[in-house]
Amino acid sequence: MINMTRKIPRPYNAVRGEITRCTTLLPRSLTLRARGACNGARSSRPVQAGNSGASTTERLRRLAPAAGSLQGVLLRLFPFAVFCENQRYCTRSARVCQPRFSGKIPLSGGKNVDEAAASAYNKEKYPALSPFEAPQKERYMKQIILTGDRPTGRLHVGHYVGSLKERVALQNSGKFDEIYIMIADAQALTDNAEHPEKVRQNIMNVALDYLACGLDPEKSTLFIQSMIPELTELTFYYMNLVTVSRVQRNPTVKAEIQMRNFEASIPVGFFCYPISQAADITAFRATAVPVGEDQLPMLEQCKEIVHKFNAVYGDTLVDPQIILPKNQACLRLPGIDGKAKMSKSLGNCIYLSDSPEDIRTKVMSMFTDPTHLRREDPGHTEGNPVFIYLDAFCRPEYFPEFLPEYSGLDELKAHYQRGGLGDVKVKKFLNNVLQAELAPIRQRREDWEKRLPDVYEILRAGSETARKTAAATLHDVRHAMRIDYFEDNNLLRKD
């Protein structure tokens, strides 16, 4: 008897399988007995050799174990067995046995996998497979990004440092297999239902800002949310997993309600914003979501929905990880009026497409330290919007060009703190920094504005691609919930 019931850490519904006594030496006379269930398997029963079907053959071909390895020997002896990614051999077909790993995956899949690192990771993650190694590349789920913005106006520098700049860096890092950038027009309509023209007109504005910042349609899929009806159905199913009181406790929802003066007259669609966002993220099986700090509560609620769904229906959804800007000053850029958040609705923004004259006017009118009344007075840099913007945008090479009397930002801050440095001089320096940062973005935007039919085609093609991905996820969700009634006569089944 070959025993593979070594004690292991098990995820939801993990299989403990063992190969039991056989009556002859022929592989087809062996019986594989499963205990428990594997990701939705309906019963635990002996399955005779060969019962796994064509999907088993396909899966074994895909795994292709190394010649001479114990794994390869076992699969040749027992060709009916399906290698289960839940750490053991199991009796179910590849269609059933589809675990969705959660947590941070150290390497991306595909041709660039570091084999040595993959081997070390597999030995730690899958101890039950010892002494033979797990198939390396099979252990890596696709690395996918989903992020986006509401088209309620042009994008501003808060969007840029809070998320857009990070998106471009991640896009060009080569670490991600798929990147989806969503223009969230359906979410924008939740508080603009009476002004749909505002949302429609700004879809192209947001797309132009995306392209101007460096998002490449060859590397990223840009799409419009309302063109993916599967997202609405997913939202409807997820609503059953969230209570009203939980949504009310969401800090971002509370802040947005207060800012918009909704109070008791909250649109239901707006109230369900966090659930809709969870549908957006999970529909594309996003493993990472780059966001600003203000979106953290939304992502936490999304993770709660994922955990609840997987606990109730079996592992189906991917648990996303949050990617915040590395620069702390970029977590939440204040408005030029000193308020906690830069917001289009508050009119305290510097837009990516602003003209040089508009940028200069806004910078020179920025709120600073209210205690710094005269140049000789000691000033405060912490909480001072001008210095927060410098922390976010300034680079060492700007000092020799625009402010050569200082070696760097630390020296500039020290002078301001001890007194003798006026706000006007600091603001002029910030204006030069912003002009240098935004000039290439503005130029690229002007170039794309001359190619609006191309932008239209990018969005149309991207929406088609995105819909196919969302439809596949919805299929898995309906299967997990067992509401795919007309597939394989499921409605007629008693179990």
Tab-separated table of C-alpha atoms in Angstrom, residues 47-492:
chain	number	residue	atom	x	y	z
A	47	VAL	CA	-13.444	6.036	-8.187
A	48	GLN	CA	-12.207	3.278	-10.450
A	49	ALA	CA	-9.180	3.756	-12.628
A	50	GLY	CA	-9.946	5.585	-15.818
A	51	ASN	CA	-13.080	7.342	-14.548
A	52	SER	CA	-11.559	10.797	-14.568
A	53	GLY	CA	-12.174	11.294	-18.283
A	54	ALA	CA	-10.555	13.373	-20.999
A	55	SER	CA	-9.928	16.346	-18.680
A	56	THR	CA	-7.622	14.126	-16.610
A	57	THR	CA	-5.552	13.223	-19.637
A	58	GLU	CA	-5.358	16.849	-20.600
A	59	ARG	CA	-4.250	17.848	-17.110
A	60	LEU	CA	-1.561	15.181	-16.914
A	61	ARG	CA	-0.239	16.259	-20.296
A	62	ARG	CA	-0.112	19.846	-19.071
A	63	LEU	CA	1.727	18.973	-15.878
A	64	ALA	CA	4.369	16.892	-17.734
A	65	PRO	CA	6.336	15.613	-14.668
A	66	ALA	CA	10.065	15.272	-14.997
A	67	ALA	CA	11.279	11.909	-16.259
A	68	GLY	CA	12.642	9.722	-13.485
A	69	SER	CA	11.002	11.701	-10.669
A	70	LEU	CA	8.872	9.845	-8.120
A	71	GLN	CA	5.948	11.944	-9.277
A	72	GLY	CA	6.448	10.745	-12.844
A	73	VAL	CA	6.689	7.122	-11.718
A	74	LEU	CA	3.461	7.410	-9.711
A	75	LEU	CA	1.590	8.935	-12.600
A	76	ARG	CA	2.755	6.226	-14.949
A	77	LEU	CA	1.680	3.554	-12.448
A	78	PHE	CA	-1.670	5.224	-11.796
A	79	PRO	CA	-2.578	7.090	-15.006
A	80	PHE	CA	-6.152	7.638	-13.815
A	81	ALA	CA	-5.062	9.923	-10.973
A	82	VAL	CA	-5.397	13.683	-11.279
A	83	PHE	CA	-2.651	15.716	-9.731
A	84	CYS	CA	-4.479	18.119	-7.424
A	85	GLU	CA	-3.051	21.572	-6.756
A	86	ASN	CA	-4.525	21.285	-3.265
A	87	GLN	CA	-1.360	19.319	-2.373
A	88	ARG	CA	-2.366	15.730	-3.217
A	89	TYR	CA	-3.661	13.265	-5.727
A	90	CYS	CA	-7.414	13.291	-5.965
A	91	THR	CA	-10.225	11.619	-7.853
A	92	ARG	CA	-11.794	14.649	-9.460
A	93	SER	CA	-11.396	16.005	-12.945
A	94	ALA	CA	-9.511	19.179	-13.761
A	95	ARG	CA	-12.829	20.973	-14.219
A	96	VAL	CA	-13.708	20.503	-10.551
A	97	CYS	CA	-10.236	20.757	-9.159
A	98	GLN	CA	-9.539	24.455	-9.716
A	99	PRO	CA	-8.182	26.040	-6.535
A	100	ARG	CA	-7.845	29.783	-6.362
A	101	PHE	CA	-4.733	30.627	-4.396
A	102	SER	CA	-4.760	33.743	-2.239
A	103	GLY	CA	-1.962	35.730	-0.703
A	104	LYS	CA	1.142	37.234	-2.202
A	105	ILE	CA	2.756	35.123	-4.904
A	106	PRO	CA	6.485	35.912	-5.061
A	107	LEU	CA	6.981	35.264	-8.759
A	108	SER	CA	4.890	35.784	-11.853
A	109	GLY	CA	4.074	32.867	-14.089
A	110	GLY	CA	5.096	32.291	-17.651
A	111	LYS	CA	8.427	32.029	-19.362
A	112	ASN	CA	10.363	34.247	-16.965
A	113	VAL	CA	9.910	32.137	-13.811
A	114	ASP	CA	13.094	31.859	-11.752
A	115	GLU	CA	13.338	28.052	-11.532
A	116	ALA	CA	15.537	27.991	-8.414
A	117	ALA	CA	13.278	30.398	-6.544
A	118	ALA	CA	10.216	28.505	-7.752
A	119	SER	CA	11.662	25.249	-6.457
A	120	ALA	CA	12.371	26.732	-3.026
A	121	TYR	CA	8.899	28.241	-2.893
A	122	ASN	CA	7.246	24.939	-3.820
A	123	LYS	CA	9.140	22.988	-1.157
A	124	GLU	CA	7.999	25.428	1.508
A	125	LYS	CA	4.425	25.822	0.211
A	126	TYR	CA	3.797	22.170	-0.635
A	127	PRO	CA	5.591	19.985	1.928
A	128	ALA	CA	3.218	17.083	1.202
A	129	LEU	CA	4.811	16.659	-2.222
A	130	SER	CA	8.223	15.906	-0.770
A	131	PRO	CA	10.445	14.020	-1.645
A	132	PHE	CA	9.535	14.935	-5.233
A	133	GLU	CA	9.024	18.517	-6.327
A	134	ALA	CA	5.768	20.088	-7.354
A	135	PRO	CA	5.481	21.114	-10.998
A	136	GLN	CA	7.013	24.549	-10.798
A	137	LYS	CA	5.180	26.777	-13.226
A	138	GLU	CA	1.816	25.223	-12.333
A	139	ARG	CA	2.184	26.758	-8.877
A	140	TYR	CA	1.913	30.326	-10.136
A	141	MET	CA	-1.423	31.887	-10.774
A	142	LYS	CA	-1.495	34.748	-13.231
A	143	GLN	CA	-0.459	38.065	-11.756
A	144	ILE	CA	-3.227	40.530	-12.617
A	145	ILE	CA	-3.867	44.195	-11.837
A	146	LEU	CA	-7.256	45.900	-11.784
A	147	THR	CA	-7.642	49.576	-11.058
A	148	GLY	CA	-9.531	52.572	-12.413
A	149	ASP	CA	-11.126	55.970	-11.923
A	150	ARG	CA	-14.566	57.556	-12.040
A	151	PRO	CA	-15.048	59.790	-15.121
A	152	THR	CA	-16.447	62.806	-13.312
A	153	GLY	CA	-13.811	65.180	-14.663
A	154	ARG	CA	-10.217	65.442	-15.781
A	155	LEU	CA	-7.636	63.641	-13.636
A	156	HIS	CA	-5.466	65.708	-11.301
A	157	VAL	CA	-2.013	65.445	-9.738
A	158	GLY	CA	-3.493	63.612	-6.746
A	159	HIS	CA	-4.529	60.806	-9.081
A	160	TYR	CA	-1.098	60.871	-10.671
A	161	VAL	CA	1.042	60.464	-7.542
A	162	GLY	CA	-1.558	58.384	-5.705
A	163	SER	CA	-2.078	55.715	-8.349
A	164	LEU	CA	-1.388	56.589	-11.997
A	165	LYS	CA	2.376	56.859	-11.667
A	166	GLU	CA	2.465	53.516	-9.855
A	167	ARG	CA	0.287	51.907	-12.531
A	168	VAL	CA	2.697	52.924	-15.272
A	169	ALA	CA	5.664	51.592	-13.279
A	170	LEU	CA	3.893	48.272	-12.653
A	171	GLN	CA	2.853	48.054	-16.303
A	172	ASN	CA	6.463	48.440	-17.411
A	173	SER	CA	7.928	46.174	-14.707
A	174	GLY	CA	7.168	42.967	-16.617
A	175	LYS	CA	5.941	41.306	-13.405
A	176	PHE	CA	2.274	41.160	-14.374
A	177	ASP	CA	0.566	38.974	-16.930
A	178	GLU	CA	-2.558	41.096	-17.367
A	179	ILE	CA	-3.428	44.692	-16.466
A	180	TYR	CA	-6.978	46.035	-16.588
A	181	ILE	CA	-7.625	49.777	-16.306
A	182	MET	CA	-11.296	50.604	-15.848
A	183	ILE	CA	-13.155	53.835	-16.538
A	184	ALA	CA	-15.831	53.441	-13.875
A	185	ASP	CA	-18.720	55.251	-15.533
A	186	ALA	CA	-21.399	53.103	-13.826
A	187	GLN	CA	-20.017	54.053	-10.424
A	188	ALA	CA	-19.902	57.697	-11.481
A	189	LEU	CA	-23.611	57.544	-12.310
A	190	THR	CA	-24.453	56.597	-8.707
A	191	ASP	CA	-24.191	60.270	-7.747
A	192	ASN	CA	-24.654	61.782	-11.214
A	193	ALA	CA	-27.794	59.967	-12.364
A	194	GLU	CA	-29.460	63.236	-13.331
A	195	HIS	CA	-26.435	64.378	-15.347
A	196	PRO	CA	-25.336	61.417	-17.494
A	197	GLU	CA	-23.876	63.796	-20.083
A	198	LYS	CA	-21.241	64.821	-17.523
A	199	VAL	CA	-20.111	61.209	-17.206
A	200	ARG	CA	-20.262	60.505	-20.947
A	201	GLN	CA	-18.197	63.577	-21.849
A	202	ASN	CA	-15.512	62.775	-19.302
A	203	ILE	CA	-14.926	59.197	-20.443
A	204	MET	CA	-12.696	60.472	-23.246
A	205	ASN	CA	-11.036	62.959	-20.879
A	206	VAL	CA	-10.008	60.174	-18.518
A	207	ALA	CA	-8.859	57.971	-21.400
A	208	LEU	CA	-6.696	60.807	-22.731
A	209	ASP	CA	-5.179	61.341	-19.282
A	210	TYR	CA	-4.423	57.617	-19.018
A	211	LEU	CA	-2.612	57.560	-22.338
A	212	ALA	CA	-0.828	60.831	-21.601
A	213	CYS	CA	0.570	59.444	-18.342
A	214	GLY	CA	2.084	56.477	-20.157
A	215	LEU	CA	-0.481	53.677	-19.979
A	216	ASP	CA	0.147	51.578	-23.067
A	217	PRO	CA	-2.830	49.830	-24.739
A	218	GLU	CA	-0.389	47.162	-25.950
A	219	LYS	CA	0.384	46.264	-22.319
A	220	SER	CA	-2.796	47.280	-20.495
A	221	THR	CA	-6.470	46.729	-21.280
A	222	LEU	CA	-8.429	49.994	-21.050
A	223	PHE	CA	-12.185	49.488	-20.844
A	224	ILE	CA	-15.497	51.110	-19.869
A	225	GLN	CA	-17.264	49.607	-16.858
A	226	SER	CA	-20.853	49.821	-18.123
A	227	MET	CA	-19.903	47.811	-21.219
A	228	ILE	CA	-19.364	44.764	-18.962
A	229	PRO	CA	-22.867	43.714	-17.795
A	230	GLU	CA	-21.396	40.712	-15.950
A	231	LEU	CA	-20.184	43.140	-13.290
A	232	THR	CA	-23.778	44.046	-12.434
A	233	GLU	CA	-24.753	40.407	-11.939
A	234	LEU	CA	-21.740	39.763	-9.702
A	235	THR	CA	-22.649	42.830	-7.630
A	236	PHE	CA	-26.173	41.454	-7.175
A	237	TYR	CA	-24.865	38.122	-5.851
A	238	TYR	CA	-22.339	39.784	-3.524
A	239	MET	CA	-25.032	41.976	-1.968
A	240	ASN	CA	-26.359	38.890	-0.217
A	241	LEU	CA	-23.047	38.516	1.622
A	242	VAL	CA	-22.867	42.048	3.074
A	243	THR	CA	-25.034	43.688	5.738
A	244	VAL	CA	-26.273	47.262	5.670
A	245	SER	CA	-24.519	48.006	8.960
A	246	ARG	CA	-21.183	46.821	7.514
A	247	VAL	CA	-21.443	49.194	4.566
A	248	GLN	CA	-22.414	52.025	6.918
A	249	ARG	CA	-19.227	51.459	8.912
A	250	ASN	CA	-17.025	51.877	5.830
A	251	PRO	CA	-14.978	55.065	6.509
A	252	THR	CA	-14.694	55.970	2.821
A	253	VAL	CA	-18.458	55.688	2.326
A	254	LYS	CA	-19.121	57.820	5.398
A	255	ALA	CA	-16.661	60.487	4.236
A	256	GLU	CA	-18.119	60.572	0.713
A	257	ILE	CA	-21.691	60.826	2.050
A	258	GLN	CA	-20.733	63.746	4.258
A	259	MET	CA	-18.808	65.487	1.478
A	260	ARG	CA	-21.768	65.226	-0.903
A	261	ASN	CA	-24.334	66.197	1.753
A	262	PHE	CA	-26.384	63.079	1.077
A	263	GLU	CA	-27.234	62.426	4.726
A	264	ALA	CA	-30.572	60.548	4.717
A	265	SER	CA	-31.119	60.805	0.964
A	266	ILE	CA	-28.362	58.411	-0.064
A	267	PRO	CA	-28.871	56.817	-3.490
A	268	VAL	CA	-28.928	53.039	-3.083
A	269	GLY	CA	-26.455	52.658	-5.941
A	270	PHE	CA	-23.994	54.968	-4.221
A	271	PHE	CA	-24.474	53.173	-0.910
A	272	CYS	CA	-23.545	49.874	-2.587
A	273	TYR	CA	-20.387	51.351	-4.113
A	274	PRO	CA	-18.038	49.075	-2.068
A	275	ILE	CA	-19.884	45.960	-3.234
A	276	SER	CA	-19.762	47.099	-6.848
A	277	GLN	CA	-16.036	47.706	-6.491
A	278	ALA	CA	-15.567	44.185	-5.123
A	279	ALA	CA	-17.315	42.847	-8.233
A	280	ASP	CA	-14.976	44.870	-10.441
A	281	ILE	CA	-11.871	43.515	-8.726
A	282	THR	CA	-12.906	39.880	-8.489
A	283	ALA	CA	-14.343	39.708	-12.022
A	284	PHE	CA	-10.820	40.011	-13.416
A	285	ARG	CA	-9.229	37.793	-10.756
A	286	ALA	CA	-7.013	40.701	-9.740
A	287	THR	CA	-4.096	39.689	-7.530
A	288	ALA	CA	-3.025	43.300	-6.958
A	289	VAL	CA	-4.858	46.616	-6.813
A	290	PRO	CA	-2.799	49.848	-6.791
A	291	VAL	CA	-4.815	52.497	-4.944
A	292	GLY	CA	-4.490	55.655	-2.889
A	293	GLU	CA	-4.793	55.549	0.879
A	294	ASP	CA	-8.426	56.722	0.795
A	295	GLN	CA	-9.430	53.483	-0.958
A	296	LEU	CA	-8.019	51.148	1.698
A	297	PRO	CA	-11.405	50.596	3.428
A	298	MET	CA	-12.915	49.665	0.062
A	299	LEU	CA	-10.233	47.051	-0.557
A	300	GLU	CA	-10.622	45.638	2.929
A	301	GLN	CA	-14.346	45.208	2.342
A	302	CYS	CA	-13.622	43.522	-0.978
A	303	LYS	CA	-11.358	41.033	0.788
A	304	GLU	CA	-14.139	40.328	3.310
A	305	ILE	CA	-16.542	39.537	0.469
A	306	VAL	CA	-13.983	37.221	-1.137
A	307	HIS	CA	-13.410	35.359	2.119
A	308	LYS	CA	-17.144	35.048	2.799
A	309	PHE	CA	-17.915	33.782	-0.721
A	310	ASN	CA	-15.095	31.235	-0.652
A	311	ALA	CA	-16.130	30.026	2.801
A	312	VAL	CA	-19.745	29.508	1.703
A	313	TYR	CA	-19.326	28.232	-1.842
A	314	GLY	CA	-15.748	26.944	-2.015
A	315	ASP	CA	-12.552	28.545	-3.273
A	316	THR	CA	-13.584	30.489	-6.353
A	317	LEU	CA	-12.542	34.124	-5.982
A	318	VAL	CA	-9.024	35.532	-5.774
A	319	ASP	CA	-8.010	37.448	-2.657
A	320	PRO	CA	-6.432	40.716	-3.926
A	321	GLN	CA	-3.447	42.458	-2.414
A	322	ILE	CA	-3.248	46.226	-1.954
A	323	ILE	CA	-0.411	48.222	-3.515
A	324	LEU	CA	0.133	51.651	-1.963
A	325	PRO	CA	2.536	54.330	-3.249
A	326	LYS	CA	6.034	53.877	-1.824
A	327	ASN	CA	6.341	57.619	-1.160
A	328	GLN	CA	4.348	58.432	1.989
A	329	ALA	CA	3.636	61.948	0.706
A	330	CYS	CA	1.747	60.370	-2.204
A	331	LEU	CA	-0.709	58.438	-0.051
A	332	ARG	CA	-3.122	61.341	0.086
A	333	LEU	CA	-2.222	64.641	-1.567
A	334	PRO	CA	-4.065	67.589	0.028
A	335	GLY	CA	-5.922	70.193	-1.993
A	336	ILE	CA	-4.305	73.533	-2.766
A	337	ASP	CA	-6.657	75.056	-0.158
A	338	GLY	CA	-5.105	72.904	2.570
A	339	LYS	CA	-8.066	70.566	2.930
A	340	ALA	CA	-7.337	66.927	3.627
A	341	LYS	CA	-8.119	65.635	0.146
A	342	MET	CA	-7.712	66.973	-3.356
A	343	SER	CA	-11.113	66.592	-4.975
A	344	LYS	CA	-12.696	67.627	-8.264
A	345	SER	CA	-15.955	68.382	-6.474
A	346	LEU	CA	-14.188	70.755	-4.065
A	347	GLY	CA	-12.406	72.653	-6.840
A	348	ASN	CA	-9.021	72.455	-5.135
A	349	CYS	CA	-7.141	70.505	-7.813
A	350	ILE	CA	-4.228	70.967	-10.137
A	351	TYR	CA	-5.199	69.010	-13.258
A	352	LEU	CA	-2.751	67.041	-15.369
A	353	SER	CA	-3.969	68.930	-18.445
A	354	ASP	CA	-3.802	72.426	-16.884
A	355	SER	CA	-1.939	75.052	-18.890
A	356	PRO	CA	1.377	76.411	-17.534
A	357	GLU	CA	-0.398	79.653	-16.597
A	358	ASP	CA	-3.116	77.812	-14.668
A	359	ILE	CA	-0.558	75.746	-12.794
A	360	ARG	CA	1.401	78.845	-11.795
A	361	THR	CA	-1.738	80.660	-10.623
A	362	LYS	CA	-2.850	77.719	-8.495
A	363	VAL	CA	0.581	77.137	-6.959
A	364	MET	CA	1.057	80.788	-6.026
A	365	SER	CA	-2.344	80.786	-4.292
A	366	MET	CA	-1.658	77.626	-2.279
A	367	PHE	CA	-2.314	77.436	1.441
A	368	THR	CA	0.879	77.294	3.533
A	369	ASP	CA	1.788	77.506	7.227
A	370	PRO	CA	-0.640	79.987	8.876
A	371	THR	CA	1.954	80.805	11.583
A	372	HIS	CA	4.577	81.802	9.025
A	373	LEU	CA	3.457	85.419	8.609
A	374	ARG	CA	6.830	87.018	7.841
A	375	ARG	CA	9.904	85.688	6.140
A	376	GLU	CA	11.873	85.842	9.394
A	377	ASP	CA	9.352	83.699	11.276
A	378	PRO	CA	10.163	80.000	11.837
A	379	GLY	CA	7.885	77.850	9.708
A	380	HIS	CA	6.422	74.371	9.817
A	381	THR	CA	6.954	71.933	6.976
A	382	GLU	CA	4.802	69.132	8.379
A	383	GLY	CA	1.223	69.523	7.189
A	384	ASN	CA	2.284	72.359	4.892
A	385	PRO	CA	0.764	71.629	1.441
A	386	VAL	CA	3.646	73.266	-0.444
A	387	PHE	CA	6.221	70.987	1.174
A	388	ILE	CA	3.938	67.943	0.879
A	389	TYR	CA	3.828	68.590	-2.889
A	390	LEU	CA	7.608	68.942	-2.956
A	391	ASP	CA	7.942	65.616	-1.124
A	392	ALA	CA	5.732	64.030	-3.777
A	393	PHE	CA	7.218	65.587	-6.922
A	394	CYS	CA	10.690	66.967	-6.244
A	395	ARG	CA	13.768	65.155	-7.509
A	396	PRO	CA	17.423	65.892	-6.664
A	397	GLU	CA	18.222	67.012	-10.228
A	398	TYR	CA	15.750	69.891	-9.945
A	399	PHE	CA	17.851	71.783	-7.385
A	400	PRO	CA	20.871	72.539	-9.630
A	401	GLU	CA	18.460	73.695	-12.325
A	402	PHE	CA	15.896	75.706	-10.349
A	403	LEU	CA	17.372	76.387	-6.871
A	404	PRO	CA	21.166	75.951	-6.994
A	405	GLU	CA	21.791	77.623	-3.621
A	406	TYR	CA	20.371	74.546	-1.886
A	407	SER	CA	21.825	71.032	-2.048
A	408	GLY	CA	18.504	69.298	-1.598
A	409	LEU	CA	15.049	69.267	-0.062
A	410	ASP	CA	16.293	68.628	3.478
A	411	GLU	CA	18.376	71.801	3.427
A	412	LEU	CA	15.427	73.791	2.051
A	413	LYS	CA	13.174	72.485	4.827
A	414	ALA	CA	15.759	73.265	7.515
A	415	HIS	CA	16.042	76.883	6.325
A	416	TYR	CA	12.266	77.294	6.330
A	417	GLN	CA	11.977	75.838	9.821
A	418	ARG	CA	14.544	78.178	11.372
A	419	GLY	CA	13.200	81.242	9.571
A	420	GLY	CA	14.545	83.536	6.876
A	421	LEU	CA	12.880	81.833	3.900
A	422	GLY	CA	9.683	83.244	2.425
A	423	ASP	CA	6.728	81.285	1.076
A	424	VAL	CA	6.920	82.988	-2.322
A	425	LYS	CA	10.388	81.609	-3.034
A	426	VAL	CA	9.329	78.089	-2.089
A	427	LYS	CA	6.176	78.353	-4.218
A	428	LYS	CA	8.174	79.514	-7.240
A	429	PHE	CA	10.417	76.491	-6.854
A	430	LEU	CA	7.377	74.198	-6.592
A	431	ASN	CA	5.911	75.785	-9.726
A	432	ASN	CA	9.104	75.013	-11.661
A	433	VAL	CA	9.066	71.419	-10.397
A	434	LEU	CA	5.430	70.872	-11.407
A	435	GLN	CA	5.966	72.474	-14.809
A	436	ALA	CA	8.862	70.096	-15.476
A	437	GLU	CA	6.837	67.052	-14.320
A	438	LEU	CA	3.614	67.870	-16.151
A	439	ALA	CA	4.971	69.287	-19.439
A	440	PRO	CA	5.599	65.867	-21.088
A	441	ILE	CA	2.204	64.587	-19.893
A	442	ARG	CA	0.482	67.643	-21.340
A	443	GLN	CA	2.318	67.231	-24.651
A	444	ARG	CA	1.362	63.557	-24.989
A	445	ARG	CA	-2.250	64.449	-24.230
A	446	GLU	CA	-2.275	67.030	-27.006
A	447	ASP	CA	-0.903	64.411	-29.393
A	448	TRP	CA	-3.631	61.922	-28.490
A	449	GLU	CA	-6.330	64.603	-28.813
A	450	LYS	CA	-5.498	64.651	-32.521
A	451	ARG	CA	-6.195	60.899	-32.697
A	452	LEU	CA	-9.609	60.589	-31.024
A	453	PRO	CA	-10.790	57.775	-33.377
A	454	ASP	CA	-7.782	55.724	-32.212
A	455	VAL	CA	-8.703	56.366	-28.575
A	456	TYR	CA	-12.266	55.250	-29.326
A	457	GLU	CA	-10.986	52.020	-30.881
A	458	ILE	CA	-8.700	51.359	-27.890
A	459	LEU	CA	-11.675	51.590	-25.521
A	460	ARG	CA	-13.934	49.475	-27.753
A	461	ALA	CA	-11.400	46.676	-28.181
A	462	GLY	CA	-10.445	46.798	-24.512
A	463	SER	CA	-14.081	46.504	-23.443
A	464	GLU	CA	-14.528	43.401	-25.612
A	465	THR	CA	-11.464	41.777	-24.064
A	466	ALA	CA	-12.535	42.687	-20.551
A	467	ARG	CA	-16.020	41.267	-21.061
A	468	LYS	CA	-14.646	37.857	-22.030
A	469	THR	CA	-12.608	37.722	-18.822
A	470	ALA	CA	-15.529	38.826	-16.638
A	471	ALA	CA	-17.839	36.300	-18.308
A	472	ALA	CA	-15.456	33.466	-17.443
A	473	THR	CA	-15.402	34.531	-13.784
A	474	LEU	CA	-19.188	34.838	-13.686
A	475	HIS	CA	-19.423	31.301	-15.086
A	476	ASP	CA	-17.249	30.022	-12.220
A	477	VAL	CA	-19.278	31.982	-9.653
A	478	ARG	CA	-22.576	30.582	-10.929
A	479	HIS	CA	-21.094	27.076	-10.944
A	480	ALA	CA	-19.841	27.467	-7.354
A	481	MET	CA	-23.293	28.689	-6.269
A	482	ARG	CA	-24.852	25.836	-8.273
A	483	ILE	CA	-27.159	28.145	-10.172
A	484	ASP	CA	-25.877	27.123	-13.604
A	485	TYR	CA	-29.127	25.203	-13.990
A	486	PHE	CA	-29.032	24.413	-17.699
A	487	GLU	CA	-25.416	23.262	-17.846
A	488	ASP	CA	-24.962	19.474	-17.819
A	489	ASN	CA	-28.612	19.068	-16.684
A	490	ASN	CA	-27.722	20.464	-13.248
A	491	LEU	CA	-31.334	21.426	-12.560
A	492	LEU	CA	-32.355	17.765	-12.688
